[in-house]
mmCIF file of N, CA, C and O in Angstrom:
data_model
loop_
_atom_site.group_PDB
_atom_site.id
_atom_site.type_symbol
_atom_site.label_atom_id
_atom_site.label_comp_id
_atom_site.label_asym_id
_atom_site.label_seq_id
_atom_site.Cartn_x
_atom_site.Cartn_y
_atom_site.Cartn_z
ATOM 1 N N MET A 264 -35.621 -14.862 27.544
ATOM 2 C CA MET A 264 -35.033 -16.016 27.092
ATOM 3 C C MET A 264 -34.407 -17.276 28.324
ATOM 4 O O MET A 264 -33.277 -16.037 28.922
ATOM 5 N N ASN A 265 -34.662 -18.235 28.714
ATOM 6 C CA ASN A 265 -34.389 -19.083 29.601
ATOM 7 C C ASN A 265 -33.610 -19.969 29.034
ATOM 8 O O ASN A 265 -33.787 -20.766 28.022
ATOM 9 N N HIS A 266 -32.423 -19.864 29.376
ATOM 10 C CA HIS A 266 -31.133 -21.057 28.548
ATOM 11 C C HIS A 266 -30.648 -21.966 29.626
ATOM 12 O O HIS A 266 -29.839 -22.982 29.855
ATOM 13 N N LEU A 267 -31.338 -21.831 30.839
ATOM 14 C CA LEU A 267 -30.765 -22.611 32.087
ATOM 15 C C LEU A 267 -30.683 -24.275 31.693
ATOM 16 O O LEU A 267 -29.602 -24.596 32.574
ATOM 17 N N ASN A 268 -31.511 -24.788 31.345
ATOM 18 C CA ASN A 268 -31.822 -26.163 30.810
ATOM 19 C C ASN A 268 -30.467 -26.716 29.378
ATOM 20 O O ASN A 268 -30.506 -27.708 29.217
ATOM 21 N N ASP A 269 -30.215 -25.691 28.844
ATOM 22 C CA ASP A 269 -29.164 -25.950 27.908
ATOM 23 C C ASP A 269 -27.811 -25.783 28.246
ATOM 24 O O ASP A 269 -26.985 -26.154 27.232
ATOM 25 N N PHE A 270 -27.736 -25.490 29.394
ATOM 26 C CA PHE A 270 -25.970 -25.303 29.573
ATOM 27 C C PHE A 270 -25.296 -26.757 29.931
ATOM 28 O O PHE A 270 -26.389 -27.682 30.383
ATOM 29 N N GLY A 271 -24.249 -26.862 29.194
ATOM 30 C CA GLY A 271 -23.573 -28.037 28.984
ATOM 31 C C GLY A 271 -22.055 -27.885 30.011
ATOM 32 O O GLY A 271 -21.255 -29.178 30.241
ATOM 33 N N HIS A 272 -21.695 -26.686 29.212
ATOM 34 C CA HIS A 272 -20.261 -26.777 29.684
ATOM 35 C C HIS A 272 -19.543 -26.037 30.253
ATOM 36 O O HIS A 272 -19.897 -24.574 30.021
ATOM 37 N N ILE A 273 -18.449 -25.950 30.905
ATOM 38 C CA ILE A 273 -17.876 -24.788 31.626
ATOM 39 C C ILE A 273 -16.511 -24.635 31.319
ATOM 40 O O ILE A 273 -15.449 -25.386 30.821
ATOM 41 N N ILE A 274 -16.145 -23.678 30.256
ATOM 42 C CA ILE A 274 -15.066 -23.180 29.613
ATOM 43 C C ILE A 274 -13.810 -23.689 30.525
ATOM 44 O O ILE A 274 -12.720 -23.600 30.847
ATOM 45 N N CYS A 275 -14.076 -22.706 31.871
ATOM 46 C CA CYS A 275 -13.005 -22.459 32.970
ATOM 47 C C CYS A 275 -14.109 -21.969 33.925
ATOM 48 O O CYS A 275 -14.777 -20.805 34.661
ATOM 49 N N LEU A 276 -13.473 -22.730 34.399
ATOM 50 C CA LEU A 276 -14.438 -22.605 36.437
ATOM 51 C C LEU A 276 -13.222 -21.956 37.163
ATOM 52 O O LEU A 276 -12.232 -22.512 37.739
ATOM 53 N N THR A 277 -13.784 -20.460 37.610
ATOM 54 C CA THR A 277 -12.869 -19.950 38.023
ATOM 55 C C THR A 277 -13.400 -19.315 39.133
ATOM 56 O O THR A 277 -14.927 -19.103 39.102
ATOM 57 N N ASP A 278 -13.111 -19.283 40.499
ATOM 58 C CA ASP A 278 -13.738 -18.549 41.673
ATOM 59 C C ASP A 278 -14.016 -17.033 41.863
ATOM 60 O O ASP A 278 -13.021 -16.464 41.048
ATOM 61 N N SER A 279 -14.976 -16.419 42.415
ATOM 62 C CA SER A 279 -14.917 -15.054 42.234
ATOM 63 C C SER A 279 -13.914 -14.473 43.282
ATOM 64 O O SER A 279 -13.993 -15.135 44.601
ATOM 65 N N VAL A 280 -12.855 -14.033 42.607
ATOM 66 C CA VAL A 280 -11.434 -13.295 43.573
ATOM 67 C C VAL A 280 -11.529 -11.908 43.331
ATOM 68 O O VAL A 280 -11.673 -11.465 42.539
ATOM 69 N N THR A 281 -11.327 -11.439 44.351
ATOM 70 C CA THR A 281 -10.872 -10.254 44.959
ATOM 71 C C THR A 281 -9.105 -9.835 44.775
ATOM 72 O O THR A 281 -8.892 -10.643 45.825
ATOM 73 N N THR A 282 -9.152 -9.571 43.843
ATOM 74 C CA THR A 282 -7.520 -9.495 43.640
ATOM 75 C C THR A 282 -6.883 -8.167 43.864
ATOM 76 O O THR A 282 -8.002 -7.099 44.697
ATOM 77 N N GLY A 283 -5.663 -7.335 43.947
ATOM 78 C CA GLY A 283 -5.401 -6.292 44.579
ATOM 79 C C GLY A 283 -6.062 -5.248 43.664
ATOM 80 O O GLY A 283 -6.138 -3.749 44.495
ATOM 81 N N ASN A 284 -6.418 -5.220 42.363
ATOM 82 C CA ASN A 284 -7.103 -3.885 41.922
ATOM 83 C C ASN A 284 -9.134 -4.243 41.566
ATOM 84 O O ASN A 284 -9.307 -3.595 41.475
ATOM 85 N N ASN A 285 -8.983 -5.297 42.845
ATOM 86 C CA ASN A 285 -10.807 -5.720 43.309
ATOM 87 C C ASN A 285 -11.721 -5.941 41.526
ATOM 88 O O ASN A 285 -12.581 -5.635 41.206
ATOM 89 N N CYS A 286 -10.578 -6.614 41.005
ATOM 90 C CA CYS A 286 -11.387 -7.252 39.695
ATOM 91 C C CYS A 286 -11.647 -8.453 40.415
ATOM 92 O O CYS A 286 -11.002 -9.338 40.745
ATOM 93 N N LEU A 287 -12.777 -8.953 39.674
ATOM 94 C CA LEU A 287 -14.201 -10.115 40.041
ATOM 95 C C LEU A 287 -13.716 -10.893 38.354
ATOM 96 O O LEU A 287 -14.102 -10.040 37.602
ATOM 97 N N VAL A 288 -13.251 -12.412 38.862
ATOM 98 C CA VAL A 288 -13.325 -13.171 37.549
ATOM 99 C C VAL A 288 -15.059 -13.879 37.442
ATOM 100 O O VAL A 288 -14.964 -14.249 38.325
ATOM 101 N N TYR A 289 -15.380 -13.873 36.399
ATOM 102 C CA TYR A 289 -16.452 -14.596 36.052
ATOM 103 C C TYR A 289 -16.364 -15.890 35.757
ATOM 104 O O TYR A 289 -15.176 -15.766 34.701
ATOM 105 N N THR A 290 -17.296 -16.859 35.827
ATOM 106 C CA THR A 290 -17.150 -17.991 35.537
ATOM 107 C C THR A 290 -17.860 -18.369 34.697
ATOM 108 O O THR A 290 -19.042 -17.343 34.051
ATOM 109 N N VAL A 291 -17.279 -18.594 33.426
ATOM 110 C CA VAL A 291 -17.550 -18.907 32.004
ATOM 111 C C VAL A 291 -18.741 -20.466 31.784
ATOM 112 O O VAL A 291 -17.917 -21.406 31.916
ATOM 113 N N LEU A 292 -19.576 -19.924 31.577
ATOM 114 C CA LEU A 292 -20.478 -21.146 30.974
ATOM 115 C C LEU A 292 -21.003 -21.153 29.795
ATOM 116 O O LEU A 292 -21.020 -20.019 28.952
ATOM 117 N N THR A 293 -21.229 -22.229 29.305
ATOM 118 C CA THR A 293 -21.520 -21.909 27.460
ATOM 119 C C THR A 293 -22.431 -23.338 27.296
ATOM 120 O O THR A 293 -23.391 -23.941 27.930
ATOM 121 N N THR A 294 -23.650 -23.051 25.988
ATOM 122 C CA THR A 294 -24.522 -23.449 26.202
ATOM 123 C C THR A 294 -24.140 -24.664 25.296
ATOM 124 O O THR A 294 -23.265 -24.937 24.628
ATOM 125 N N LYS A 295 -25.252 -26.047 24.715
ATOM 126 C CA LYS A 295 -24.711 -27.179 24.424
ATOM 127 C C LYS A 295 -24.637 -26.329 22.905
ATOM 128 O O LYS A 295 -23.586 -27.106 22.158
ATOM 129 N N SER A 296 -25.515 -25.965 22.203
ATOM 130 C CA SER A 296 -25.073 -25.136 20.800
ATOM 131 C C SER A 296 -24.375 -24.320 20.484
ATOM 132 O O SER A 296 -23.444 -24.270 19.484
ATOM 133 N N PHE A 297 -23.459 -23.444 21.826
ATOM 134 C CA PHE A 297 -22.164 -23.018 21.326
ATOM 135 C C PHE A 297 -21.049 -24.042 21.668
ATOM 136 O O PHE A 297 -20.686 -24.026 20.486
ATOM 137 N N ALA A 298 -21.351 -24.886 22.694
ATOM 138 C CA ALA A 298 -19.957 -26.442 22.681
ATOM 139 C C ALA A 298 -19.848 -26.924 20.868
ATOM 140 O O ALA A 298 -18.662 -26.821 20.454
ATOM 141 N N LYS A 299 -20.842 -26.782 20.434
ATOM 142 C CA LYS A 299 -21.322 -27.618 19.319
ATOM 143 C C LYS A 299 -20.269 -26.655 18.361
ATOM 144 O O LYS A 299 -19.707 -27.575 17.569
ATOM 145 N N ALA A 300 -21.245 -25.574 18.163
ATOM 146 C CA ALA A 300 -20.939 -24.502 17.288
ATOM 147 C C ALA A 300 -19.194 -24.918 16.896
ATOM 148 O O ALA A 300 -18.195 -24.578 16.171
ATOM 149 N N LEU A 301 -18.771 -24.391 18.106
ATOM 150 C CA LEU A 301 -17.288 -24.022 18.660
ATOM 151 C C LEU A 301 -16.234 -25.056 17.905
ATOM 152 O O LEU A 301 -15.372 -25.633 17.542
ATOM 153 N N SER A 302 -17.108 -26.600 18.512
ATOM 154 C CA SER A 302 -15.981 -27.535 18.066
ATOM 155 C C SER A 302 -15.829 -27.825 16.452
ATOM 156 O O SER A 302 -15.043 -28.686 16.126
ATOM 157 N N ARG A 303 -17.047 -27.454 15.635
ATOM 158 C CA ARG A 303 -16.955 -27.326 14.721
ATOM 159 C C ARG A 303 -15.739 -26.018 13.668
ATOM 160 O O ARG A 303 -15.776 -26.437 12.552
ATOM 161 N N LEU A 304 -15.631 -25.665 14.605
ATOM 162 C CA LEU A 304 -14.237 -24.686 13.787
ATOM 163 C C LEU A 304 -13.194 -24.965 14.097
ATOM 164 O O LEU A 304 -12.545 -25.957 14.465
ATOM 165 N N PRO A 305 -12.015 -24.392 13.336
ATOM 166 C CA PRO A 305 -10.846 -25.029 12.540
ATOM 167 C C PRO A 305 -9.981 -24.538 14.268
ATOM 168 O O PRO A 305 -10.504 -23.608 15.030
ATOM 169 N N VAL A 306 -9.180 -25.658 14.907
ATOM 170 C CA VAL A 306 -8.451 -25.844 16.433
ATOM 171 C C VAL A 306 -8.075 -24.369 16.084
ATOM 172 O O VAL A 306 -8.251 -23.528 17.831
ATOM 173 N N ASN A 307 -7.534 -23.527 15.514
ATOM 174 C CA ASN A 307 -7.181 -22.460 15.841
ATOM 175 C C ASN A 307 -7.803 -20.950 16.627
ATOM 176 O O ASN A 307 -7.525 -20.446 17.205
ATOM 177 N N TRP A 308 -8.894 -21.375 15.643
ATOM 178 C CA TRP A 308 -9.949 -20.528 15.616
ATOM 179 C C TRP A 308 -10.723 -20.872 17.303
ATOM 180 O O TRP A 308 -10.795 -19.803 17.912
ATOM 181 N N GLN A 309 -10.780 -21.768 17.640
ATOM 182 C CA GLN A 309 -11.548 -22.293 18.699
ATOM 183 C C GLN A 309 -10.541 -21.871 20.021
ATOM 184 O O GLN A 309 -11.085 -21.447 20.925
ATOM 185 N N LYS A 310 -8.938 -22.154 19.917
ATOM 186 C CA LYS A 310 -8.351 -21.377 20.741
ATOM 187 C C LYS A 310 -8.620 -20.011 21.142
ATOM 188 O O LYS A 310 -8.417 -19.173 21.895
ATOM 189 N N ARG A 311 -8.484 -19.406 19.837
ATOM 190 C CA ARG A 311 -8.036 -17.800 19.830
ATOM 191 C C ARG A 311 -10.060 -17.386 20.325
ATOM 192 O O ARG A 311 -9.669 -16.379 21.391
ATOM 193 N N ILE A 312 -10.774 -18.099 20.123
ATOM 194 C CA ILE A 312 -12.125 -17.486 21.000
ATOM 195 C C ILE A 312 -12.012 -17.707 22.507
ATOM 196 O O ILE A 312 -12.629 -17.334 23.066
ATOM 197 N N VAL A 313 -11.949 -18.967 22.687
ATOM 198 C CA VAL A 313 -11.871 -18.972 24.231
ATOM 199 C C VAL A 313 -10.942 -18.160 24.847
ATOM 200 O O VAL A 313 -11.174 -17.703 25.674
ATOM 201 N N GLU A 314 -9.402 -17.734 24.294
ATOM 202 C CA GLU A 314 -8.663 -16.875 24.770
ATOM 203 C C GLU A 314 -9.392 -15.632 25.212
ATOM 204 O O GLU A 314 -9.218 -14.939 25.972
ATOM 205 N N LYS A 315 -9.947 -15.331 24.237
ATOM 206 C CA LYS A 315 -10.781 -13.959 23.871
ATOM 207 C C LYS A 315 -11.971 -13.852 25.367
ATOM 208 O O LYS A 315 -12.022 -12.888 25.807
ATOM 209 N N ILE A 316 -12.648 -14.933 25.116
ATOM 210 C CA ILE A 316 -13.737 -15.037 26.320
ATOM 211 C C ILE A 316 -13.495 -15.026 27.764
ATOM 212 O O ILE A 316 -13.310 -14.314 28.405
ATOM 213 N N LYS A 317 -12.210 -15.920 27.682
ATOM 214 C CA LYS A 317 -11.515 -15.758 29.057
ATOM 215 C C LYS A 317 -11.144 -14.116 29.285
ATOM 216 O O LYS A 317 -11.048 -14.101 30.775
ATOM 217 N N GLU A 318 -10.429 -13.693 28.582
ATOM 218 C CA GLU A 318 -9.685 -12.286 28.824
ATOM 219 C C GLU A 318 -11.282 -11.326 29.255
ATOM 220 O O GLU A 318 -10.982 -10.668 30.229
ATOM 221 N N VAL A 319 -12.502 -11.559 28.337
ATOM 222 C CA VAL A 319 -13.257 -10.688 28.749
ATOM 223 C C VAL A 319 -14.232 -11.179 30.284
ATOM 224 O O VAL A 319 -14.423 -10.452 31.220
ATOM 225 N N ALA A 320 -14.048 -12.394 30.547
ATOM 226 C CA ALA A 320 -14.822 -12.784 31.918
ATOM 227 C C ALA A 320 -13.706 -11.957 33.074
ATOM 228 O O ALA A 320 -14.323 -11.847 34.020
ATOM 229 N N THR A 321 -12.254 -12.058 32.970
ATOM 230 C CA THR A 321 -11.654 -10.963 34.033
ATOM 231 C C THR A 321 -11.868 -9.797 34.344
ATOM 232 O O THR A 321 -11.635 -9.930 35.411
ATOM 233 N N ASP A 322 -12.750 -9.496 33.242
ATOM 234 C CA ASP A 322 -13.226 -8.176 33.428
ATOM 235 C C ASP A 322 -13.967 -7.376 32.761
ATOM 236 O O ASP A 322 -13.639 -6.928 31.654
ATOM 237 N N PRO A 323 -15.227 -8.149 32.787
ATOM 238 C CA PRO A 323 -16.211 -7.902 31.693
ATOM 239 C C PRO A 323 -16.651 -6.491 31.298
ATOM 240 O O PRO A 323 -17.245 -6.324 29.996
ATOM 241 N N TYR A 324 -16.132 -5.698 32.016
ATOM 242 C CA TYR A 324 -17.193 -4.151 32.098
ATOM 243 C C TYR A 324 -15.916 -3.450 31.649
ATOM 244 O O TYR A 324 -15.812 -2.027 31.413
ATOM 245 N N ALA A 325 -14.801 -3.818 31.563
ATOM 246 C CA ALA A 325 -13.410 -3.291 31.317
ATOM 247 C C ALA A 325 -13.568 -2.511 29.271
ATOM 248 O O ALA A 325 -14.626 -3.185 29.077
ATOM 249 N N LYS A 326 -12.720 -1.778 28.829
ATOM 250 C CA LYS A 326 -13.351 -1.303 27.758
ATOM 251 C C LYS A 326 -13.044 -2.364 26.845
ATOM 252 O O LYS A 326 -11.255 -2.578 26.648
ATOM 253 N N HIS A 327 -13.285 -3.065 26.380
ATOM 254 C CA HIS A 327 -12.587 -4.095 24.675
ATOM 255 C C HIS A 327 -12.966 -3.880 23.617
ATOM 256 O O HIS A 327 -13.806 -3.008 23.147
ATOM 257 N N ASN A 328 -11.976 -3.335 22.947
ATOM 258 C CA ASN A 328 -11.679 -3.271 21.702
ATOM 259 C C ASN A 328 -13.228 -3.745 20.480
ATOM 260 O O ASN A 328 -13.714 -3.073 19.678
ATOM 261 N N ASN A 329 -13.508 -5.244 21.152
ATOM 262 C CA ASN A 329 -14.004 -5.542 20.038
ATOM 263 C C ASN A 329 -15.582 -6.332 20.562
ATOM 264 O O ASN A 329 -16.103 -7.219 20.498
ATOM 265 N N VAL A 330 -15.959 -5.568 22.114
ATOM 266 C CA VAL A 330 -17.343 -6.135 22.556
ATOM 267 C C VAL A 330 -18.157 -4.837 22.388
ATOM 268 O O VAL A 330 -17.795 -3.749 22.027
ATOM 269 N N SER A 331 -19.580 -4.877 22.111
ATOM 270 C CA SER A 331 -20.241 -4.089 21.931
ATOM 271 C C SER A 331 -21.752 -4.928 22.445
ATOM 272 O O SER A 331 -22.056 -6.342 22.309
ATOM 273 N N LYS A 332 -22.703 -3.841 23.010
ATOM 274 C CA LYS A 332 -23.846 -4.067 23.563
ATOM 275 C C LYS A 332 -24.759 -4.422 22.324
ATOM 276 O O LYS A 332 -24.534 -3.518 21.478
ATOM 277 N N LEU A 333 -25.687 -5.519 22.701
ATOM 278 C CA LEU A 333 -26.247 -5.378 21.461
ATOM 279 C C LEU A 333 -27.649 -5.060 21.468
ATOM 280 O O LEU A 333 -28.328 -4.151 22.540
ATOM 281 N N GLN A 334 -28.335 -4.368 20.668
ATOM 282 C CA GLN A 334 -29.641 -3.607 20.310
ATOM 283 C C GLN A 334 -30.496 -4.713 20.053
ATOM 284 O O GLN A 334 -30.170 -5.254 19.183
ATOM 285 N N GLY A 335 -31.428 -4.461 20.746
ATOM 286 C CA GLY A 335 -32.923 -4.897 20.613
ATOM 287 C C GLY A 335 -32.738 -6.151 21.247
ATOM 288 O O GLY A 335 -34.037 -7.158 21.252
ATOM 289 N N ARG A 336 -32.099 -6.531 21.887
ATOM 290 C CA ARG A 336 -32.060 -8.081 23.085
ATOM 291 C C ARG A 336 -31.008 -8.050 23.667
ATOM 292 O O ARG A 336 -29.966 -7.090 23.682
ATOM 293 N N ALA A 337 -31.037 -8.519 25.181
ATOM 294 C CA ALA A 337 -30.058 -8.454 25.885
ATOM 295 C C ALA A 337 -29.029 -8.729 25.869
ATOM 296 O O ALA A 337 -28.475 -10.059 24.453
ATOM 297 N N GLY A 338 -27.462 -8.784 26.014
ATOM 298 C CA GLY A 338 -26.165 -9.396 25.913
ATOM 299 C C GLY A 338 -25.540 -8.526 25.172
ATOM 300 O O GLY A 338 -25.577 -7.298 24.938
ATOM 301 N N TYR A 339 -24.084 -8.985 24.788
ATOM 302 C CA TYR A 339 -23.079 -8.534 24.172
ATOM 303 C C TYR A 339 -23.102 -9.257 23.083
ATOM 304 O O TYR A 339 -22.923 -10.462 23.258
ATOM 305 N N ARG A 340 -22.063 -8.529 21.898
ATOM 306 C CA ARG A 340 -21.293 -9.068 21.052
ATOM 307 C C ARG A 340 -19.689 -9.239 20.950
ATOM 308 O O ARG A 340 -18.996 -8.276 21.323
ATOM 309 N N LEU A 341 -18.681 -10.286 21.305
ATOM 310 C CA LEU A 341 -17.566 -10.406 20.963
ATOM 311 C C LEU A 341 -17.205 -10.612 19.883
ATOM 312 O O LEU A 341 -17.557 -11.511 19.053
ATOM 313 N N ARG A 342 -16.571 -9.792 19.319
ATOM 314 C CA ARG A 342 -15.723 -10.135 17.404
ATOM 315 C C ARG A 342 -14.621 -10.823 17.531
ATOM 316 O O ARG A 342 -13.523 -10.315 18.234
ATOM 317 N N VAL A 343 -13.842 -12.005 16.721
ATOM 318 C CA VAL A 343 -12.753 -12.452 16.899
ATOM 319 C C VAL A 343 -12.805 -13.040 15.561
ATOM 320 O O VAL A 343 -13.104 -14.005 14.796
ATOM 321 N N GLY A 344 -11.789 -12.095 14.811
ATOM 322 C CA GLY A 344 -11.976 -12.087 13.554
ATOM 323 C C GLY A 344 -13.255 -12.050 12.758
ATOM 324 O O GLY A 344 -14.275 -10.672 12.934
ATOM 325 N N ASP A 345 -13.521 -12.962 11.719
ATOM 326 C CA ASP A 345 -14.858 -13.024 11.142
ATOM 327 C C ASP A 345 -15.503 -13.881 11.975
ATOM 328 O O ASP A 345 -16.928 -13.886 11.383
ATOM 329 N N TRP A 346 -15.283 -14.482 13.426
ATOM 330 C CA TRP A 346 -16.201 -15.100 13.966
ATOM 331 C C TRP A 346 -16.839 -13.966 15.268
ATOM 332 O O TRP A 346 -16.475 -13.192 15.435
ATOM 333 N N ARG A 347 -18.524 -14.434 15.265
ATOM 334 C CA ARG A 347 -19.323 -13.939 16.663
ATOM 335 C C ARG A 347 -19.440 -14.247 17.846
ATOM 336 O O ARG A 347 -19.608 -15.722 17.492
ATOM 337 N N VAL A 348 -18.793 -14.145 19.221
ATOM 338 C CA VAL A 348 -19.982 -14.456 20.171
ATOM 339 C C VAL A 348 -20.861 -14.242 20.936
ATOM 340 O O VAL A 348 -20.712 -12.773 21.053
ATOM 341 N N ILE A 349 -21.884 -14.330 21.064
ATOM 342 C CA ILE A 349 -23.205 -13.630 21.872
ATOM 343 C C ILE A 349 -23.189 -14.320 23.141
ATOM 344 O O ILE A 349 -23.151 -15.455 23.193
ATOM 345 N N TYR A 350 -23.000 -13.116 24.278
ATOM 346 C CA TYR A 350 -22.609 -14.039 25.764
ATOM 347 C C TYR A 350 -24.004 -12.876 26.252
ATOM 348 O O TYR A 350 -23.747 -11.782 25.930
ATOM 349 N N GLU A 351 -24.257 -13.172 27.239
ATOM 350 C CA GLU A 351 -24.237 -11.867 28.311
ATOM 351 C C GLU A 351 -23.805 -12.421 29.890
ATOM 352 O O GLU A 351 -23.510 -13.487 30.179
ATOM 353 N N LEU A 352 -24.221 -11.268 30.380
ATOM 354 C CA LEU A 352 -23.784 -11.343 32.071
ATOM 355 C C LEU A 352 -24.614 -11.403 33.021
ATOM 356 O O LEU A 352 -25.449 -10.463 32.779
ATOM 357 N N HIS A 353 -24.574 -12.419 34.018
ATOM 358 C CA HIS A 353 -25.163 -12.380 35.305
ATOM 359 C C HIS A 353 -24.568 -12.008 36.205
ATOM 360 O O HIS A 353 -23.783 -12.975 37.229
ATOM 361 N N ASP A 354 -24.442 -10.357 37.006
ATOM 362 C CA ASP A 354 -23.290 -10.172 38.120
ATOM 363 C C ASP A 354 -23.981 -10.643 38.866
ATOM 364 O O ASP A 354 -23.400 -11.034 39.775
ATOM 365 N N ASP A 355 -25.630 -11.410 39.216
ATOM 366 C CA ASP A 355 -25.946 -11.580 40.618
ATOM 367 C C ASP A 355 -24.885 -12.911 40.861
ATOM 368 O O ASP A 355 -24.761 -13.725 42.200
ATOM 369 N N HIS A 356 -24.606 -13.896 39.781
ATOM 370 C CA HIS A 356 -23.616 -15.044 40.138
ATOM 371 C C HIS A 356 -22.613 -15.218 39.604
ATOM 372 O O HIS A 356 -21.586 -16.296 39.452
ATOM 373 N N LEU A 357 -21.856 -14.085 39.250
ATOM 374 C CA LEU A 357 -20.643 -13.221 38.469
ATOM 375 C C LEU A 357 -20.374 -14.508 37.531
ATOM 376 O O LEU A 357 -19.153 -15.199 37.357
ATOM 377 N N GLU A 358 -21.131 -14.617 36.051
ATOM 378 C CA GLU A 358 -21.581 -15.684 35.163
ATOM 379 C C GLU A 358 -21.691 -14.824 33.814
ATOM 380 O O GLU A 358 -21.829 -14.082 34.124
ATOM 381 N N LEU A 359 -20.438 -15.621 32.874
ATOM 382 C CA LEU A 359 -20.610 -15.276 31.169
ATOM 383 C C LEU A 359 -20.870 -16.298 30.966
ATOM 384 O O LEU A 359 -20.343 -17.553 30.983
ATOM 385 N N TRP A 360 -22.602 -15.689 30.370
ATOM 386 C CA TRP A 360 -23.128 -17.056 29.266
ATOM 387 C C TRP A 360 -22.591 -16.967 27.827
ATOM 388 O O TRP A 360 -22.930 -15.893 27.332
ATOM 389 N N ALA A 361 -21.431 -17.577 27.380
ATOM 390 C CA ALA A 361 -21.587 -17.583 26.205
ATOM 391 C C ALA A 361 -22.494 -18.489 25.361
ATOM 392 O O ALA A 361 -23.111 -19.762 25.378
ATOM 393 N N LEU A 362 -23.378 -17.657 24.805
ATOM 394 C CA LEU A 362 -24.864 -18.237 24.092
ATOM 395 C C LEU A 362 -24.916 -19.236 22.688
ATOM 396 O O LEU A 362 -25.103 -19.883 22.419
ATOM 397 N N GLU A 363 -24.058 -17.849 22.052
ATOM 398 C CA GLU A 363 -24.055 -18.433 20.522
ATOM 399 C C GLU A 363 -22.679 -18.290 19.930
ATOM 400 O O GLU A 363 -21.949 -17.293 20.704
ATOM 401 N N VAL A 364 -21.601 -18.827 19.129
ATOM 402 C CA VAL A 364 -20.648 -18.600 17.836
ATOM 403 C C VAL A 364 -21.258 -19.034 16.361
ATOM 404 O O VAL A 364 -22.256 -19.649 16.688
ATOM 405 N N GLY A 365 -20.812 -17.956 16.039
ATOM 406 C CA GLY A 365 -21.179 -18.598 14.373
ATOM 407 C C GLY A 365 -20.458 -17.290 14.033
ATOM 408 O O GLY A 365 -19.898 -16.185 14.170
ATOM 409 N N ALA A 366 -20.336 -17.544 12.043
ATOM 410 C CA ALA A 366 -19.891 -16.330 11.194
ATOM 411 C C ALA A 366 -20.539 -15.113 11.310
ATOM 412 O O ALA A 366 -21.622 -14.941 11.948
ATOM 413 N N ARG A 367 -19.780 -14.201 11.098
ATOM 414 C CA ARG A 367 -20.346 -12.603 11.511
ATOM 415 C C ARG A 367 -21.561 -12.316 10.226
ATOM 416 O O ARG A 367 -23.010 -11.850 11.186
ATOM 417 N N GLY A 368 -21.909 -13.104 9.328
ATOM 418 C CA GLY A 368 -23.265 -12.841 8.885
ATOM 419 C C GLY A 368 -24.668 -13.612 9.281
ATOM 420 O O GLY A 368 -25.566 -13.197 9.180
ATOM 421 N N GLY A 369 -24.595 -14.516 10.276
ATOM 422 C CA GLY A 369 -25.459 -15.178 10.098
ATOM 423 C C GLY A 369 -25.870 -15.748 11.864
ATOM 424 O O GLY A 369 -26.914 -16.312 12.158
ATOM 425 N N ILE A 370 -25.065 -15.163 12.781
ATOM 426 C CA ILE A 370 -25.173 -15.021 13.892
ATOM 427 C C ILE A 370 -26.262 -14.237 14.415
ATOM 428 O O ILE A 370 -26.842 -14.563 15.332
ATOM 429 N N TYR A 371 -26.799 -13.628 14.328
ATOM 430 C CA TYR A 371 -27.571 -12.432 14.469
ATOM 431 C C TYR A 371 -28.923 -12.904 13.976
ATOM 432 O O TYR A 371 -29.983 -12.586 14.868
#
């Protein structure tokens, strides 16, 4: 699936940084459809979702309670309350691509 032409926003532009514990920070890119769907959510949920994505981006391979690898397709699922974020990691560019956000029942 090629999403390159669909990217429109950067939530948090961070350089790939090596810290004292060798943790790499990923740049978060969002699709236009992700940004549009996120903007339709209540502001308090928008903030919670963005904060959780930033948390995952600081160390995407750490053990996160609400992250699962998707079955049957590439990517991961982040659970934030009743909302789900579908994202892919691109290690070659240190990028986290946030592809979709939606309600639990309709995101898959």
